[in-house]
Amino acid sequence: MSFRHFWHRTTCGLRNMFWAPVVFTVLVVAIVPAAVVTSRAHAQSTVGVQWNTIATDRGDHLPDFSFCGYHASDDPLPSNSSVSANILLAEGGDQTARIQNALNSVASAGGGVVVLGPGEFALSAQGLVVPSGVVLRGSGVGQTLLKCGKLDKAPLVSLGSNDTSSDGVLPFLVANIVDRYIPIGTAQLTVDNATGFVAGQNVFVQRTVTDEWVRANGMADLVLDGKQQTWLKSGLVVKQPRKIKSVSDSTISLDVPLTDALDTTNNLMQASIVAYNPPTNASEIGIEDLSITLSPTCSGAVLGTACDNPAVSFGPWTVDSWARNLEITGFNSFVEVQYNASRLTVQDVAMYRDANAKDAGNTDSALSADVLIQGTQVLVADCSQRGLASARSFSVMTGSLVPGPNAVLRHSAPSDDQIIFPHQRWAHGLLVEDTSSSVRLINRATNGTGHGWAINAGVGWNLRGTTLIQSPPLGVNWCIGCSGKIDNRSNGTFLQTGQAVEPRSLFAAQLQARRG
Ligand SMILES: *[C@@H]1O[C@H](CO)[C@@H](O)[C@H](O)[C@H]1NC(C)=O
Ligand SMILES: *[C@@H]1O[C@H](CO)[C@@H](O)[C@H](O)[C@H]1NC(C)=O
Ligand SMILES: *[C@@H]1O[C@H](CO)[C@@H](O)[C@H](O)[C@H]1NC(C)=O
Ligand SMILES: *[C@@H]1O[C@H](CO)[C@@H](O)[C@H](O)[C@H]1NC(C)=O
Ligand SMILES: *[C@@H]1O[C@H](CO)[C@@H](O)[C@H](O)[C@H]1NC(C)=O
Ligand SMILES: *[C@@H]1O[C@H](CO)[C@@H](O)[C@H](O)[C@H]1NC(C)=O
Ligand SMILES: *[C@@H]1O[C@H](CO)[C@@H](O)[C@H](O)[C@H]1NC(C)=O
Ligand SMILES: *[C@@H]1O[C@H](CO)[C@@H](O)[C@H](O)[C@H]1NC(C)=O
C-alpha cells in the first residue's frame, strides 16, 4: 500500500477516533448516573472562599500555583501564527533524518520554526530531539500525522534532550537556614551567612531526610510480606528549586514561595540553601498542532519494556517550553516531564489509549501514566484521556520527591479507572482543580515498594469526581469545594465540601492577585 493511499485511510481513522471515545463516554454516563447527577446539582450553588487566608495552626498557606507554566505564566504561549516557517517539509518516506536535520539547521541559525505540511510522516524508533529555540509545528491536529511503528530506547519526540536520566549539578555556594519553622507558602528565609548569594541565582532550598522525620510521619515501620520497606532513606536530600529574588542582610527572598515546610524543631531536619548553575540552557522549545500515532499499539503493555517510552518528553533541565494542540494515540505513556525541567505548559493534549491491559495480555497490577510530572512549575491544562474507559492508568502522576508548584486544570478522563494520583514518596505542591476526574492524594503505605506518603501540600479545588484525600502527620493536603463522592478513608483538610466555590479557578485567582 502506498503512503498516500495509507494516509487517506488514516485520515478517516483519525476522524473515526472522535466517535469511538464518544461511545465510551456515553456508556460511562449511563452506568454511573448517580455521581454525575449529584455533582451537577451541587455545582449549581457556589460559595465564596478567601483562599489567601486559609492556614494551618503552624501558618502553612496554600502554595502559590500561579507560577506554573511557560515563563511562570507571566507571558502567554507564543502564537502559532506569529512566526512563519523557517523550513516547511512535505510528507513521504521515513522522515526521521530529514526532520532532525531541519530542526538542527534551524537551531544553528539561531532558532525558529519547522513546519510539517499536511500528510503522514513516518518516524523510526530513534525519534526526534527538538533543540533549544526550535518549534516543531504541524499543519493541524488530524492534518499532520507523525507515525511510528516501534519504540526503542528514547521518547519519540524529546524537547531539549532525549537522555532521560537526571544529570547532577555541583553547588558552588552553601549557607545554613536558621529559621526554626518555615511554613508552606513562605518566600523568605534567614541564613547564617548570605555572602555570595545574589539576585537571579539558581538555588536549591534543601533539607536532609532524617530517621526522626520518617518516623514522625509514620513511615518507619512499613512491612510487606515480612520485609521492611524503605520509604525514604535517611540522608537523602529533598530539594526545592528556586531563583533568588533579592538578598537583604541575612534574609533571602525567593521568586516562588516554598511548597514544602522546613521544620528544624525536634531534630526533624537540617535545612540549607545552595547555589548552582544548570547544565544546559535549553529553552523556548515547542511542539504543536499535530497528531502522533504508535501502531501497533503499546497501550496497556506490561511495564519495563521499550513501550514505556512516551510520545513527548521534556528533557531534564528544559525550561520555558510547551506542548499544545496535540492528539496522541497508542502509547502507554503519553507526556513526560523529566527531573529538573521547569516552567512548562502542556495544553490541549488529547490522549487515546486504544487497548487495555487485559487485551494486551498484561496481568501485572503496575500501571503507567498518561502524564508524568517529575519537574516543577509545570502547568497541565485542558488535557484529556479519551481512549477506552476500561484502560486503567494514572491519569496524571508525580514521581518521588517532585517539588511543587505543579498544577492540573480542567483535566478529563472517561472513567474512574484513570485517576489523578501522585505515585510515591513525598512529592509536594500539586493543584488539581475544576475536574470530574477521580483524584487521590494519599498515604500508599506498603503499596508498590513502600510508596508511603505520595504528596504533601496538595490542593483539590472544585473537584467533582470521586475523591480520596488524606493528610500526613507532618503535613497537609486540602480539598476545597469538593462536590463529588468523598471516599470515607479521607482525613485531609476539607473546606466547603458538597458545593463548588468561587473563585472557580484558584490558579487564575492567584495569578490575578500576583499581577495586582
Ligand atoms: C537521541 O538523539 C540523538 C540525536 O538525534 C540520536 O543520535 C540518538 O540515537 C538518540 N538516542 C536514542 C537512545 O535513541
Ligand atoms: C493554531 O492555534 C489555534 C488556537 O490554539 C488552533 O485553533 C489552530 O488550529 C492552530 N493552527 C493550526 C494550523 O493548527
Ligand atoms: C535535580 O538535580 C539535582 C542536582 O543535580 C539532583 O540532585 C536531583 O536528583 C534532580 N531531581 C530533583 C527532583 O531535584
Ligand atoms: C561567609 O561566607 C563567605 C563566602 O563563602 C566566607 O568567605 C566568609 O568567611 C563567611 N563568613 C563567616 C563569618 O563565616
Ligand atoms: C547558560 O547561559 C548563561 C548566561 O548566558 C551562560 O553563562 C552559561 O554558560 C550557559 N550555560 C550553558 C551550559 O550553556
Ligand atoms: C494497596 O493496594 C490495594 C490493591 O490495589 C488496595 O486495595 C489498597 O487500598 C491499597 N492501599 C493503600 C493504602 O492505598
Ligand atoms: C490519615 O489517614 C492516613 C491513612 O490511614 C494515616 O496514615 C494518617 O496518619 C492520617 N492522618 C491524620 C492527620 O490523622
Ligand atoms: C466506608 O465506605 C465503604 C464503601 O465505600 C463501606 O463499605 C464502609 O462501611 C464505610 N465505612 C464507614 C466507617 O463508614
PDB file of C-alpha atoms in Angstrom, residues 353-442:
ATOM      1  CA  ARG A 353      -5.383   4.523  24.950  1.00  0.00           C
ATOM      2  CA  ASP A 354      -6.611   2.130  22.282  1.00  0.00           C
ATOM      3  CA  ALA A 355      -6.062  -1.113  24.253  1.00  0.00           C
ATOM      4  CA  ASN A 356      -6.407  -2.026  27.923  1.00  0.00           C
ATOM      5  CA  ALA A 357      -4.066  -4.235  29.949  1.00  0.00           C
ATOM      6  CA  LYS A 358      -6.336  -7.278  29.582  1.00  0.00           C
ATOM      7  CA  ASP A 359      -6.365  -7.027  25.781  1.00  0.00           C
ATOM      8  CA  ALA A 360      -2.595  -6.567  25.857  1.00  0.00           C
ATOM      9  CA  GLY A 361      -2.251  -9.830  27.854  1.00  0.00           C
ATOM     10  CA  ASN A 362      -0.838  -7.857  30.791  1.00  0.00           C
ATOM     11  CA  THR A 363      -1.832  -9.282  34.190  1.00  0.00           C
ATOM     12  CA  ASP A 364       0.582  -7.111  36.159  1.00  0.00           C
ATOM     13  CA  SER A 365      -1.003  -4.590  38.522  1.00  0.00           C
ATOM     14  CA  ALA A 366       1.532  -1.797  37.843  1.00  0.00           C
ATOM     15  CA  LEU A 367       0.077   1.000  35.743  1.00  0.00           C
ATOM     16  CA  SER A 368       1.621   3.622  33.513  1.00  0.00           C
ATOM     17  CA  ALA A 369       0.802   7.326  33.449  1.00  0.00           C
ATOM     18  CA  ASP A 370      -0.876   9.438  30.801  1.00  0.00           C
ATOM     19  CA  VAL A 371       1.044  12.485  32.025  1.00  0.00           C
ATOM     20  CA  LEU A 372       4.063  12.083  34.316  1.00  0.00           C
ATOM     21  CA  ILE A 373       5.388  15.197  36.079  1.00  0.00           C
ATOM     22  CA  GLN A 374       8.878  14.972  37.572  1.00  0.00           C
ATOM     23  CA  GLY A 375       9.846  18.609  37.079  1.00  0.00           C
ATOM     24  CA  THR A 376       8.459  21.751  38.649  1.00  0.00           C
ATOM     25  CA  GLN A 377       6.296  24.761  37.689  1.00  0.00           C
ATOM     26  CA  VAL A 378       4.500  22.534  35.202  1.00  0.00           C
ATOM     27  CA  LEU A 379       1.018  23.546  34.044  1.00  0.00           C
ATOM     28  CA  VAL A 380      -1.162  20.790  32.549  1.00  0.00           C
ATOM     29  CA  ALA A 381      -4.298  22.467  31.223  1.00  0.00           C
ATOM     30  CA  ASP A 382      -7.332  21.200  29.296  1.00  0.00           C
ATOM     31  CA  CYS A 383      -5.786  17.807  28.597  1.00  0.00           C
ATOM     32  CA  SER A 384      -7.806  14.611  28.346  1.00  0.00           C
ATOM     33  CA  GLN A 385      -7.692  10.871  28.119  1.00  0.00           C
ATOM     34  CA  ARG A 386     -10.297   9.901  25.518  1.00  0.00           C
ATOM     35  CA  GLY A 387      -9.488   6.264  24.843  1.00  0.00           C
ATOM     36  CA  LEU A 388     -11.006   3.087  26.269  1.00  0.00           C
ATOM     37  CA  ALA A 389     -12.830   3.718  29.545  1.00  0.00           C
ATOM     38  CA  SER A 390     -11.548   0.314  30.725  1.00  0.00           C
ATOM     39  CA  ALA A 391      -7.872   1.214  30.184  1.00  0.00           C
ATOM     40  CA  ARG A 392      -6.610   1.836  33.723  1.00  0.00           C
ATOM     41  CA  SER A 393      -3.917   4.473  34.224  1.00  0.00           C
ATOM     42  CA  PHE A 394      -2.501   7.159  36.426  1.00  0.00           C
ATOM     43  CA  SER A 395      -4.132   9.980  34.521  1.00  0.00           C
ATOM     44  CA  VAL A 396      -1.627  12.483  35.912  1.00  0.00           C
ATOM     45  CA  MET A 397       1.082  11.398  38.301  1.00  0.00           C
ATOM     46  CA  THR A 398       4.107  12.861  40.063  1.00  0.00           C
ATOM     47  CA  GLY A 399       7.266  10.900  40.901  1.00  0.00           C
ATOM     48  CA  SER A 400       9.366  10.615  44.042  1.00  0.00           C
ATOM     49  CA  LEU A 401      10.237  13.940  45.803  1.00  0.00           C
ATOM     50  CA  VAL A 402       8.910  16.017  42.904  1.00  0.00           C
ATOM     51  CA  PRO A 403       8.932  19.641  44.014  1.00  0.00           C
ATOM     52  CA  GLY A 404       5.987  21.997  43.516  1.00  0.00           C
ATOM     53  CA  PRO A 405       4.348  24.056  42.413  1.00  0.00           C
ATOM     54  CA  ASN A 406       2.688  21.988  39.689  1.00  0.00           C
ATOM     55  CA  ALA A 407      -0.907  22.429  38.507  1.00  0.00           C
ATOM     56  CA  VAL A 408      -3.504  20.383  36.640  1.00  0.00           C
ATOM     57  CA  LEU A 409      -6.501  22.340  35.377  1.00  0.00           C
ATOM     58  CA  ARG A 410      -9.729  21.046  33.802  1.00  0.00           C
ATOM     59  CA  HIS A 411      -8.395  17.547  33.151  1.00  0.00           C
ATOM     60  CA  SER A 412     -10.765  14.878  31.895  1.00  0.00           C
ATOM     61  CA  ALA A 413     -10.854  11.106  31.623  1.00  0.00           C
ATOM     62  CA  PRO A 414     -13.526   8.614  30.527  1.00  0.00           C
ATOM     63  CA  SER A 415     -13.937   6.784  33.858  1.00  0.00           C
ATOM     64  CA  ASP A 416     -12.774   6.354  37.463  1.00  0.00           C
ATOM     65  CA  ASP A 417     -10.156   3.899  36.151  1.00  0.00           C
ATOM     66  CA  GLN A 418      -7.944   6.834  35.159  1.00  0.00           C
ATOM     67  CA  ILE A 419      -7.033   8.565  38.421  1.00  0.00           C
ATOM     68  CA  ILE A 420      -5.087  11.762  39.029  1.00  0.00           C
ATOM     69  CA  PHE A 421      -2.778  10.152  41.533  1.00  0.00           C
ATOM     70  CA  PRO A 422       0.674  11.231  42.830  1.00  0.00           C
ATOM     71  CA  HIS A 423       2.614   7.980  42.803  1.00  0.00           C
ATOM     72  CA  GLN A 424       5.085   7.835  45.644  1.00  0.00           C
ATOM     73  CA  ARG A 425       7.406   9.353  48.227  1.00  0.00           C
ATOM     74  CA  TRP A 426       6.644  12.927  49.149  1.00  0.00           C
ATOM     75  CA  ALA A 427       6.094  14.990  46.061  1.00  0.00           C
ATOM     76  CA  HIS A 428       4.766  18.369  47.176  1.00  0.00           C
ATOM     77  CA  GLY A 429       2.725  21.320  45.965  1.00  0.00           C
ATOM     78  CA  LEU A 430       0.233  19.919  43.438  1.00  0.00           C
ATOM     79  CA  LEU A 431      -3.013  21.647  42.488  1.00  0.00           C
ATOM     80  CA  VAL A 432      -5.822  19.719  40.806  1.00  0.00           C
ATOM     81  CA  GLU A 433      -8.834  21.886  40.010  1.00  0.00           C
ATOM     82  CA  ASP A 434     -12.145  22.042  38.178  1.00  0.00           C
ATOM     83  CA  THR A 435     -12.364  18.419  37.093  1.00  0.00           C
ATOM     84  CA  SER A 436     -14.713  15.426  37.215  1.00  0.00           C
ATOM     85  CA  SER A 437     -11.761  13.035  37.222  1.00  0.00           C
ATOM     86  CA  SER A 438     -11.122  10.847  40.226  1.00  0.00           C
ATOM     87  CA  VAL A 439      -8.354  12.279  42.451  1.00  0.00           C
ATOM     88  CA  ARG A 440      -6.258  10.598  45.179  1.00  0.00           C
ATOM     89  CA  LEU A 441      -3.764  12.425  47.387  1.00  0.00           C
ATOM     90  CA  ILE A 442      -2.897   9.716  49.899  1.00  0.00           C
TER      91      ILE A 442
END
